[in-house]
């Protein structure tokens, strides 16, 4: 009781904190996909941008391609490496656009095989970036729109805390979120930038920034994401489009340099960017942050928490047949975490309060087809809870099928029934002697898109590329979706 009272007091405090905070702020995470390893002029572009930002006291995040890091080393560009290393370093795949890109090779793989394959192909580049820049990458984002859910499984293994990019494959109300336990800024409404064509472009971008800043401050503060590529300042065409378009994969000896901007076009591009950043800098309530800083202000307060019997009851009461995340004051819970906590409490593995140490992944396979009504008894249901608790410990994910003796049901149906049982037991009553389980739905699955051609519009994909099975796998990982709550 004491614990729940103090939790209540904390909740009240947190609940009133935003209104009491006199100064809401806007954080701007400024990031650069640093990827062009073909056009040497893009090395100088990265140097110029990094140096200028350092002089402005703005710390950006440079997501670097493994091959770009190695090429800088081979070309002896210690100056570029040192200038970039003054900023935060992220990771942007090993070869970016050399075929096959991640979505392609992941599209035919399941969860475990996909995680292992992404690690096989991409981890060496991550390690090169780490070695060459002397920093462990703070984030990852995909080449083009080459997204896949298994990437998040690999990121958890590599301990990369943030997914930072822009795309539409997965999103939660277009705000910062958690997916697979990874802090994710991806389908982010407030992703801004200026075109690089001069004053007119900059004015338009400034107006948009003012509008977004006003809206975010009114909401109590928030995050803006701004991205560029250093190569944009010097090329007239992306380096990869010139070589790997529509599935093409020429040998290195045949790689062509992309068309370059004229000196005047390049000057205007730099000036547009500098003017835009200078404009943003002048607001006292706007602060540039790195990926790691953004991750820290959105730290997952559910992890490491000990949930009291009262917490567990409130969580069970929030479960309906449409399964989704829950928000309780300063923390949010993804469906996989809700299932873990409720199951753990019924299985009695942690009688003094249940601790959540990580976000369990979603199921790796589709759920079995189940009857409209499945009946079971108290003994079987309790034994199943013990089995599911063991499954979580062994596989660290939601089971694809929950076995009531010889009958398999979906984890959604199990969670809906489990919540009712936990409420009954929480009232001091025994597990009901007879139980009926009916199908339930993972509502959050709609936050991962169905496969459609728009997802794969990147010029590097073969035009007929589709990934229906991979997007379904991504929807099963919607068990892990919840909002990322920002603390000022
Ligand atoms: Zn890129």
Coordinates of C-alpha atoms and ligand atoms in Angstrom, one line a residue:
X1 CA 0.0 0.0 0.0
X2 CA 2.8 2.4 0.9
X3 CA 4.4 1.8 -2.5
X4 CA 1.2 2.4 -4.4
X5 CA 0.6 5.6 -2.4
X6 CA 4.0 6.9 -3.2
X7 CA 3.4 5.9 -6.9
X8 CA 0.1 7.9 -6.7
X9 CA 1.9 10.9 -5.3
X10 CA 4.5 10.6 -8.0
X11 CA 1.8 10.4 -10.6
X12 CA 0.2 13.6 -9.3
X13 CA 3.5 15.3 -9.4
X14 CA 4.3 14.2 -12.9
X15 CA 0.8 15.0 -14.0
X16 CA 1.1 18.6 -13.0
X17 CA 4.8 19.0 -14.0
X18 CA 4.2 20.2 -17.7
X19 CA 1.8 23.0 -16.6
X20 CA 4.2 24.1 -13.9
X21 CA 7.1 24.1 -16.2
X22 CA 7.4 27.8 -17.2
X23 CA 9.7 27.1 -20.2
X24 CA 8.8 24.4 -22.6
X25 CA 11.5 23.8 -25.2
X26 CA 11.9 22.4 -28.7
X27 CA 14.8 20.0 -29.3
X28 CA 16.2 19.8 -32.8
X29 CA 18.1 16.7 -33.9
X30 CA 20.1 17.6 -36.9
X31 CA 21.5 14.6 -38.8
X32 CA 23.4 13.9 -41.9
X33 CA 23.4 10.7 -43.9
X34 CA 27.1 10.6 -44.8
X35 CA 27.2 8.0 -47.6
X36 CA 28.8 9.1 -50.9
X37 CA 32.0 7.1 -51.2
X38 CA 32.3 7.7 -55.0
X39 CA 32.6 11.5 -55.4
X40 CA 35.7 12.8 -53.6
X41 CA 34.1 16.3 -53.4
X42 CA 31.6 15.0 -51.0
X43 CA 34.4 14.4 -48.5
X44 CA 35.1 18.1 -48.6
X45 CA 31.4 18.9 -48.2
X46 CA 31.3 16.8 -45.1
X47 CA 34.3 18.6 -43.8
X48 CA 32.9 22.0 -44.5
X49 CA 29.5 21.3 -42.9
X50 CA 31.0 19.7 -39.8
X51 CA 33.5 22.5 -39.3
X52 CA 30.9 25.2 -39.8
X53 CA 28.6 23.6 -37.3
X54 CA 31.5 23.2 -34.8
X55 CA 32.1 26.9 -35.1
X56 CA 28.5 27.6 -34.5
X57 CA 28.5 25.4 -31.4
X58 CA 25.9 23.1 -32.9
X59 CA 26.5 19.4 -32.4
X60 CA 25.0 17.3 -35.2
X61 CA 24.7 13.6 -35.7
X62 CA 26.5 12.1 -38.7
X63 CA 25.2 8.7 -39.7
X64 CA 28.1 7.2 -41.6
X65 CA 28.2 4.4 -44.2
X66 CA 30.9 1.8 -43.4
X67 CA 32.4 2.0 -46.9
X68 CA 32.5 5.9 -46.6
X69 CA 34.5 5.5 -43.4
X70 CA 36.9 3.1 -45.0
X71 CA 37.3 5.3 -48.1
X72 CA 38.0 8.4 -46.0
X73 CA 40.7 6.3 -44.3
X74 CA 42.1 5.1 -47.6
X75 CA 42.2 8.6 -49.1
X76 CA 44.1 9.8 -46.0
X77 CA 41.3 12.2 -45.1
X78 CA 42.3 12.5 -41.4
X79 CA 41.0 16.1 -41.5
X80 CA 37.5 15.0 -42.5
X81 CA 37.5 12.2 -39.9
X82 CA 38.6 14.5 -37.1
X83 CA 36.0 17.2 -38.1
X84 CA 33.2 14.6 -38.1
X85 CA 34.3 13.0 -34.9
X86 CA 33.7 16.3 -33.1
X87 CA 30.0 15.6 -33.7
X88 CA 28.1 12.5 -32.8
X89 CA 28.5 9.4 -35.0
X90 CA 25.7 7.2 -36.1
X91 CA 25.5 4.3 -38.6
X92 CA 24.0 4.2 -42.1
X93 CA 24.7 0.6 -43.3
X94 CA 27.8 -1.0 -44.7
X95 CA 27.5 -0.3 -48.5
X96 CA 24.2 1.6 -48.7
X97 CA 23.1 1.0 -52.3
X98 CA 25.2 -2.0 -53.5
X99 CA 22.7 -4.7 -54.3
X100 CA 21.0 -6.3 -52.5
X101 CA 20.0 -3.6 -50.0
X102 CA 18.7 -4.6 -46.5
X103 CA 14.9 -4.7 -47.3
X104 CA 15.6 -7.0 -50.3
X105 CA 17.7 -9.6 -48.5
X106 CA 15.5 -9.4 -45.4
X107 CA 12.3 -9.7 -47.4
X108 CA 12.4 -13.5 -47.7
X109 CA 13.7 -14.1 -44.2
X110 CA 12.0 -14.7 -40.9
X111 CA 12.9 -13.0 -37.6
X112 CA 15.9 -15.0 -36.3
X113 CA 17.4 -15.6 -39.7
X114 CA 16.9 -11.9 -40.7
X115 CA 18.5 -10.6 -37.5
X116 CA 21.5 -12.9 -38.1
X117 CA 21.8 -11.9 -41.8
X118 CA 21.6 -8.2 -41.1
X119 CA 24.3 -8.7 -38.5
X120 CA 26.4 -10.7 -41.0
X121 CA 26.2 -8.1 -43.7
X122 CA 26.1 -4.9 -41.7
X123 CA 27.9 -5.3 -38.4
X124 CA 31.4 -5.2 -40.0
X125 CA 30.6 -1.7 -41.3
X126 CA 29.3 -0.6 -37.9
X127 CA 32.6 -1.8 -36.3
X128 CA 34.7 0.0 -39.0
X129 CA 32.8 3.2 -38.3
X130 CA 33.4 2.7 -34.5
X131 CA 37.1 2.1 -35.1
X132 CA 37.7 4.9 -37.5
X133 CA 35.8 7.6 -35.6
X134 CA 36.5 6.3 -32.1
X135 CA 32.8 6.4 -31.1
X136 CA 30.1 3.7 -30.8
X137 CA 27.4 4.7 -33.2
X138 CA 24.4 6.2 -31.3
X139 CA 21.8 5.4 -34.0
X140 CA 21.1 3.6 -37.2
X141 CA 18.9 4.6 -40.2
X142 CA 18.4 2.7 -43.4
X143 CA 19.7 3.4 -46.9
X144 CA 16.8 4.9 -49.0
X145 CA 13.6 3.3 -48.0
X146 CA 15.3 -0.1 -47.4
X147 CA 13.6 -0.8 -44.1
X148 CA 13.0 -4.1 -42.4
X149 CA 11.8 -5.1 -38.9
X150 CA 14.6 -7.6 -38.2
X151 CA 17.0 -4.6 -38.2
X152 CA 15.6 -3.6 -34.8
X153 CA 16.5 -7.1 -33.4
X154 CA 20.1 -6.6 -34.6
X155 CA 20.2 -3.1 -33.1
X156 CA 19.2 -4.5 -29.7
X157 CA 22.1 -7.0 -30.0
X158 CA 24.5 -4.3 -31.0
X159 CA 23.2 -2.0 -28.3
X160 CA 22.4 0.8 -30.8
X161 CA 19.8 2.8 -28.9
X162 CA 18.0 4.8 -31.5
X163 CA 16.5 4.4 -35.0
X164 CA 16.8 7.7 -36.7
X165 CA 15.5 8.2 -40.2
X166 CA 12.5 9.4 -42.2
X167 CA 10.0 7.0 -43.7
X168 CA 6.5 5.6 -43.5
X169 CA 6.8 1.9 -42.8
X170 CA 6.0 2.2 -39.0
X171 CA 4.7 5.1 -37.0
X172 CA 2.6 6.1 -34.0
X173 CA 0.6 9.2 -34.6
X174 CA 3.7 10.6 -36.4
X175 CA 5.5 11.1 -33.0
X176 CA 8.6 9.6 -31.3
X177 CA 7.9 6.0 -30.4
X178 CA 9.4 2.7 -29.3
X179 CA 9.5 -0.2 -31.7
X180 CA 11.1 -3.5 -30.6
X181 CA 12.4 -1.7 -27.6
X182 CA 14.4 0.8 -29.7
X183 CA 13.7 4.6 -29.5
X184 CA 12.5 5.5 -33.0
X185 CA 12.1 8.8 -34.7
X186 CA 11.0 7.7 -38.2
X187 CA 7.5 8.5 -39.4
X188 CA 7.9 11.9 -37.7
X189 CA 5.5 14.7 -38.4
X190 CA 8.0 17.4 -37.5
X191 CA 10.7 16.4 -40.0
X192 CA 11.8 19.7 -41.5
X193 CA 14.4 20.9 -43.9
X194 CA 15.0 23.7 -46.4
X195 CA 15.6 23.1 -50.1
X196 CA 19.0 24.4 -51.1
X197 CA 18.0 26.8 -53.9
X198 CA 18.5 30.1 -52.1
X199 CA 16.6 32.8 -50.3
X200 CA 13.1 31.8 -51.4
X201 CA 13.6 28.3 -50.3
X202 CA 15.0 29.4 -46.9
X203 CA 12.2 31.8 -46.2
X204 CA 9.6 29.1 -46.8
X205 CA 11.5 26.7 -44.5
X206 CA 11.8 29.4 -41.8
X207 CA 8.1 30.1 -41.9
X208 CA 7.4 26.4 -41.5
X209 CA 9.9 26.2 -38.6
X210 CA 8.2 29.1 -36.8
X211 CA 4.8 27.4 -37.2
X212 CA 6.1 24.0 -35.9
X213 CA 7.9 25.7 -33.0
X214 CA 4.8 27.5 -31.9
X215 CA 2.7 24.4 -32.1
X216 CA 5.3 22.3 -30.1
X217 CA 5.7 25.0 -27.4
X218 CA 1.9 25.1 -27.0
X219 CA 2.0 21.3 -26.5
X220 CA 4.6 21.6 -23.7
X221 CA 7.6 21.1 -26.0
X222 CA 8.7 18.5 -28.5
X223 CA 11.2 17.2 -31.1
X224 CA 12.1 18.4 -34.6
X225 CA 14.1 16.2 -36.9
X226 CA 16.2 17.9 -39.7
X227 CA 18.3 15.9 -42.1
X228 CA 20.7 16.4 -45.0
X229 CA 23.4 14.6 -46.9
X230 CA 26.8 16.3 -47.2
X231 CA 26.9 15.2 -50.8
X232 CA 23.8 17.3 -51.6
X233 CA 25.9 20.5 -51.4
X234 CA 28.2 19.4 -54.3
X235 CA 26.3 17.0 -56.5
X236 CA 23.5 17.5 -59.0
X237 CA 22.4 13.8 -58.8
X238 CA 22.7 11.2 -56.0
X239 CA 25.9 9.2 -56.3
X240 CA 24.0 5.9 -56.0
X241 CA 21.3 6.7 -58.6
X242 CA 24.1 7.1 -61.1
X243 CA 25.3 3.6 -60.5
X244 CA 22.7 1.3 -58.8
X245 CA 19.4 2.4 -60.2
X246 CA 16.6 -0.1 -60.5
X247 CA 18.5 -3.1 -59.3
X248 CA 21.7 -2.4 -61.2
X249 CA 24.9 -3.7 -59.6
X250 CA 28.0 -2.8 -61.7
X251 CA 31.5 -3.8 -60.5
X252 CA 33.5 -1.1 -58.7
X253 CA 35.7 -0.5 -61.7
X254 CA 32.7 0.7 -63.6
X255 CA 31.2 3.0 -60.9
X256 CA 30.6 6.4 -62.4
X257 CA 30.8 9.8 -60.6
X258 CA 27.5 11.6 -60.4
X259 CA 27.0 15.0 -62.0
X260 CA 28.4 17.8 -59.9
X261 CA 26.8 21.1 -59.0
X262 CA 28.4 24.2 -60.5
X263 CA 30.5 26.3 -58.1
X264 CA 27.7 28.9 -57.9
X265 CA 25.0 26.2 -57.3
X266 CA 27.2 24.8 -54.6
X267 CA 27.7 28.2 -53.0
X268 CA 24.0 28.8 -52.9
X269 CA 23.3 25.4 -51.4
X270 CA 25.8 26.0 -48.5
X271 CA 24.4 29.5 -47.9
X272 CA 20.8 28.2 -47.8
X273 CA 21.7 25.6 -45.2
X274 CA 23.8 28.0 -43.1
X275 CA 21.1 30.7 -43.2
X276 CA 18.5 28.1 -42.1
X277 CA 20.5 26.8 -39.2
X278 CA 21.5 30.4 -38.1
X279 CA 17.8 31.3 -38.1
X280 CA 16.8 28.3 -35.9
X281 CA 19.7 29.0 -33.5
X282 CA 18.3 32.4 -32.5
X283 CA 15.4 31.1 -30.6
X284 CA 16.3 30.7 -26.9
X285 CA 13.7 28.0 -26.4
X286 CA 15.1 25.8 -29.2
X287 CA 18.1 23.6 -28.6
X288 CA 20.1 21.4 -30.9
X289 CA 20.5 17.8 -29.5
X290 CA 22.3 14.7 -30.8
X291 CA 20.6 11.3 -31.2
X292 CA 22.0 10.2 -27.9
X293 CA 20.7 13.2 -26.1
X294 CA 17.2 12.8 -27.7
X295 CA 17.3 9.1 -26.6
X296 CA 18.1 10.2 -23.0
X297 CA 15.2 12.7 -22.8
X298 CA 12.8 9.9 -24.1
X299 CA 14.2 7.2 -21.8
X300 CA 11.8 4.4 -21.3
X301 CA 10.7 4.7 -17.7
X302 CA 8.9 1.3 -17.7
X303 CA 12.2 -0.5 -17.9
X304 CA 13.8 -1.5 -14.6
X305 CA 10.6 -0.6 -12.8
X306 CA 9.1 -2.8 -10.1
X307 CA 5.3 -3.1 -10.7
X308 CA 3.2 -3.4 -7.5
X309 CA 0.0 -5.5 -7.2
X310 CA -1.9 -2.2 -7.6
X311 CA 0.0 -1.4 -10.8
X312 CA -0.7 -4.8 -12.2
X313 CA -4.4 -4.5 -11.5
X314 CA -4.6 -1.1 -13.2
X315 CA -2.7 -2.6 -16.2
X316 CA -5.1 -5.6 -16.4
X317 CA -8.1 -3.4 -16.2
X318 CA -6.8 -1.5 -19.2
X319 CA -6.7 -4.6 -21.5
X320 CA -9.6 -4.9 -24.0
X321 CA -10.2 -7.1 -27.0
X322 CA -8.5 -4.5 -29.1
X323 CA -4.9 -4.9 -27.9
X324 CA -2.8 -1.7 -27.8
X325 CA -0.2 0.2 -25.7
X326 CA -1.2 1.7 -22.4
X327 CA 0.0 4.9 -20.8
X328 CA 0.3 5.3 -17.0
X329 CA 1.6 8.7 -16.0
X330 CA 5.3 8.8 -16.7
X331 CA 5.6 5.5 -18.4
X332 CA 4.0 3.6 -21.3
X333 CA 3.7 -0.1 -21.9
X334 CA 3.7 -1.9 -25.2
X335 CA 1.4 -4.9 -25.6
X336 CA 4.3 -7.4 -25.3
X337 CA 5.3 -5.8 -21.9
X338 CA 1.7 -5.9 -20.7
X339 CA 1.5 -9.6 -21.6
X340 CA 4.8 -10.3 -19.8
X341 CA 3.8 -8.4 -16.7
X342 CA 0.4 -9.9 -16.3
X343 CA 1.6 -13.4 -17.1
X344 CA 4.5 -13.0 -14.6
X345 CA 2.2 -11.9 -11.9
X346 CA -0.2 -14.9 -12.4
X347 CA 2.7 -17.4 -12.8
X348 CA 4.0 -16.1 -9.4
X349 CA 7.6 -16.0 -10.5
X350 CA 8.2 -12.6 -8.8
X351 CA 5.8 -12.4 -5.8
X352 CA 7.2 -9.2 -4.4
X353 CA 6.4 -7.0 -7.5
X354 CA 7.2 -7.7 -11.1
X355 CA 10.2 -6.1 -12.7
X356 CA 10.4 -5.4 -16.4
X357 CA 14.0 -5.6 -17.5
X358 CA 13.5 -5.4 -21.3
X359 CA 10.8 -5.2 -24.0
X360 CA 10.0 -8.7 -25.2
X361 CA 9.9 -8.9 -29.0
X362 CA 6.7 -9.7 -30.9
X363 CA 6.0 -13.3 -32.1
X364 CA 8.2 -14.6 -34.9
X365 CA 5.4 -16.5 -36.7
X366 CA 1.7 -16.0 -37.5
X367 CA -0.7 -17.1 -34.8
X368 CA -2.6 -20.4 -35.3
X369 CA -6.2 -20.2 -36.6
X370 CA -8.4 -20.7 -33.5
X371 CA -12.0 -21.6 -32.9
X372 CA -14.5 -18.8 -32.0
X373 CA -14.6 -20.2 -28.4
X374 CA -12.0 -22.3 -26.7
X375 CA -12.7 -23.5 -23.1
X376 CA -10.3 -24.6 -20.5
X377 CA -10.0 -24.9 -16.7
X378 CA -8.2 -23.3 -13.9
X379 CA -5.5 -25.9 -13.6
X380 CA -4.6 -25.8 -17.3
X381 CA -4.7 -22.0 -17.5
X382 CA -2.3 -21.8 -14.5
X383 CA 0.1 -24.4 -16.0
X384 CA 0.0 -22.5 -19.3
X385 CA 1.0 -19.3 -17.5
X386 CA 4.0 -21.0 -16.0
X387 CA 4.9 -22.3 -19.5
X388 CA 4.5 -18.8 -21.1
X389 CA 6.7 -17.3 -18.3
X390 CA 9.4 -19.9 -19.2
X391 CA 9.0 -19.1 -22.9
X392 CA 9.6 -15.4 -22.2
X393 CA 12.8 -16.2 -20.3
X394 CA 14.1 -18.5 -23.0
X395 CA 13.1 -16.7 -26.2
X396 CA 12.6 -13.1 -25.0
X397 CA 9.6 -12.7 -27.2
X398 CA 5.8 -13.2 -27.3
X399 CA 5.0 -16.8 -28.2
X400 CA 3.4 -17.2 -31.7
X401 CA 1.1 -19.8 -30.2
X402 CA 0.0 -20.3 -26.6
X403 CA -0.8 -23.9 -25.7
X404 CA -3.7 -24.8 -23.5
X405 CA -2.7 -28.5 -23.3
X406 CA -3.2 -29.8 -26.8
X407 CA -5.0 -26.7 -28.1
X408 CA -3.1 -23.7 -29.5
X409 CA -4.5 -20.2 -29.3
X410 CA -3.3 -16.8 -30.4
X411 CA -1.3 -14.7 -27.9
X412 CA -3.9 -12.0 -28.3
X413 CA -6.7 -14.3 -27.1
X414 CA -4.5 -15.4 -24.3
X415 CA -3.8 -11.8 -23.2
X416 CA -7.5 -10.9 -23.2
X417 CA -8.3 -13.9 -21.0
X418 CA -5.3 -13.4 -18.8
X419 CA -6.2 -9.8 -18.0
X420 CA -9.6 -11.0 -16.6
X421 CA -8.0 -13.8 -14.6
X422 CA -5.4 -11.4 -13.1
X423 CA -8.2 -9.0 -12.1
X424 CA -10.1 -11.9 -10.4
X425 CA -7.0 -13.1 -8.6
X426 CA -6.2 -9.5 -7.7
X427 CA -9.6 -9.3 -5.9
X428 CA -8.5 -12.3 -3.7
X429 CA -10.5 -14.9 -5.6
X430 CA -9.2 -18.1 -7.2
X431 CA -8.7 -18.6 -10.9
X432 CA -12.2 -19.4 -12.3
X433 CA -12.8 -23.1 -12.6
X434 CA -14.1 -22.7 -16.2
X435 CA -12.7 -20.3 -18.7
X436 CA -13.7 -19.3 -22.2
X437 CA -11.2 -17.8 -24.6
X438 CA -12.2 -16.0 -27.7
X439 CA -10.2 -14.3 -30.5
X440 CA -8.8 -10.8 -29.9
X441 CA -7.1 -8.4 -32.1
X442 CA -3.7 -6.6 -32.0
X443 CA -4.9 -3.1 -32.8
X444 CA -1.4 -1.7 -32.9
X445 CA -0.7 -3.8 -36.0
X446 CA -2.2 -1.0 -38.1
X447 CA 0.7 1.2 -37.1
X448 CA 2.9 -0.9 -39.4
X449 CA 1.9 -0.5 -43.1
X450 CA 0.6 -3.3 -45.3
X451 CA 3.0 -4.0 -48.1
X452 CA 2.4 -1.4 -50.9
X453 CA 4.4 0.0 -53.8
X454 CA 4.9 3.4 -52.1
X455 CA 7.1 1.8 -49.4
X456 CA 9.6 0.7 -52.0
X457 CA 9.7 3.8 -54.3
X458 CA 13.5 4.3 -53.8
X459 CA 15.2 4.5 -57.1
X460 CA 17.7 1.8 -56.2
X461 CA 15.1 -1.0 -55.8
X462 CA 14.1 -3.1 -58.8
X463 CA 10.8 -1.6 -59.9
X464 CA 8.8 -4.7 -59.0
X465 CA 10.2 -5.1 -55.5
X466 CA 7.6 -6.0 -52.9
X467 CA 7.9 -7.4 -49.4
X468 CA 4.5 -8.7 -48.1
X469 CA 5.8 -11.4 -45.7
X470 CA 8.3 -8.9 -44.2
X471 CA 5.7 -6.3 -43.6
X472 CA 3.5 -9.0 -41.9
X473 CA 6.5 -9.8 -39.7
X474 CA 6.8 -6.1 -39.0
X475 CA 3.1 -6.1 -38.0
X476 CA 3.7 -8.9 -35.5
X477 CA 6.4 -6.7 -34.0
X478 CA 3.6 -4.1 -33.4
X479 CA 3.4 -6.0 -30.1
X480 CA 6.3 -3.7 -29.1
X481 CA 4.9 -0.3 -30.1
X482 CA 4.3 2.4 -27.6
X483 CA 4.8 6.2 -27.4
X484 CA 8.2 7.6 -26.3
X485 CA 7.4 10.1 -23.6
X486 CA 9.6 13.2 -23.5
X487 CA 10.8 14.7 -20.3
X488 CA 11.9 18.3 -20.6
Ligands
LIG1 ZN1 21.3 7.3 -47.3

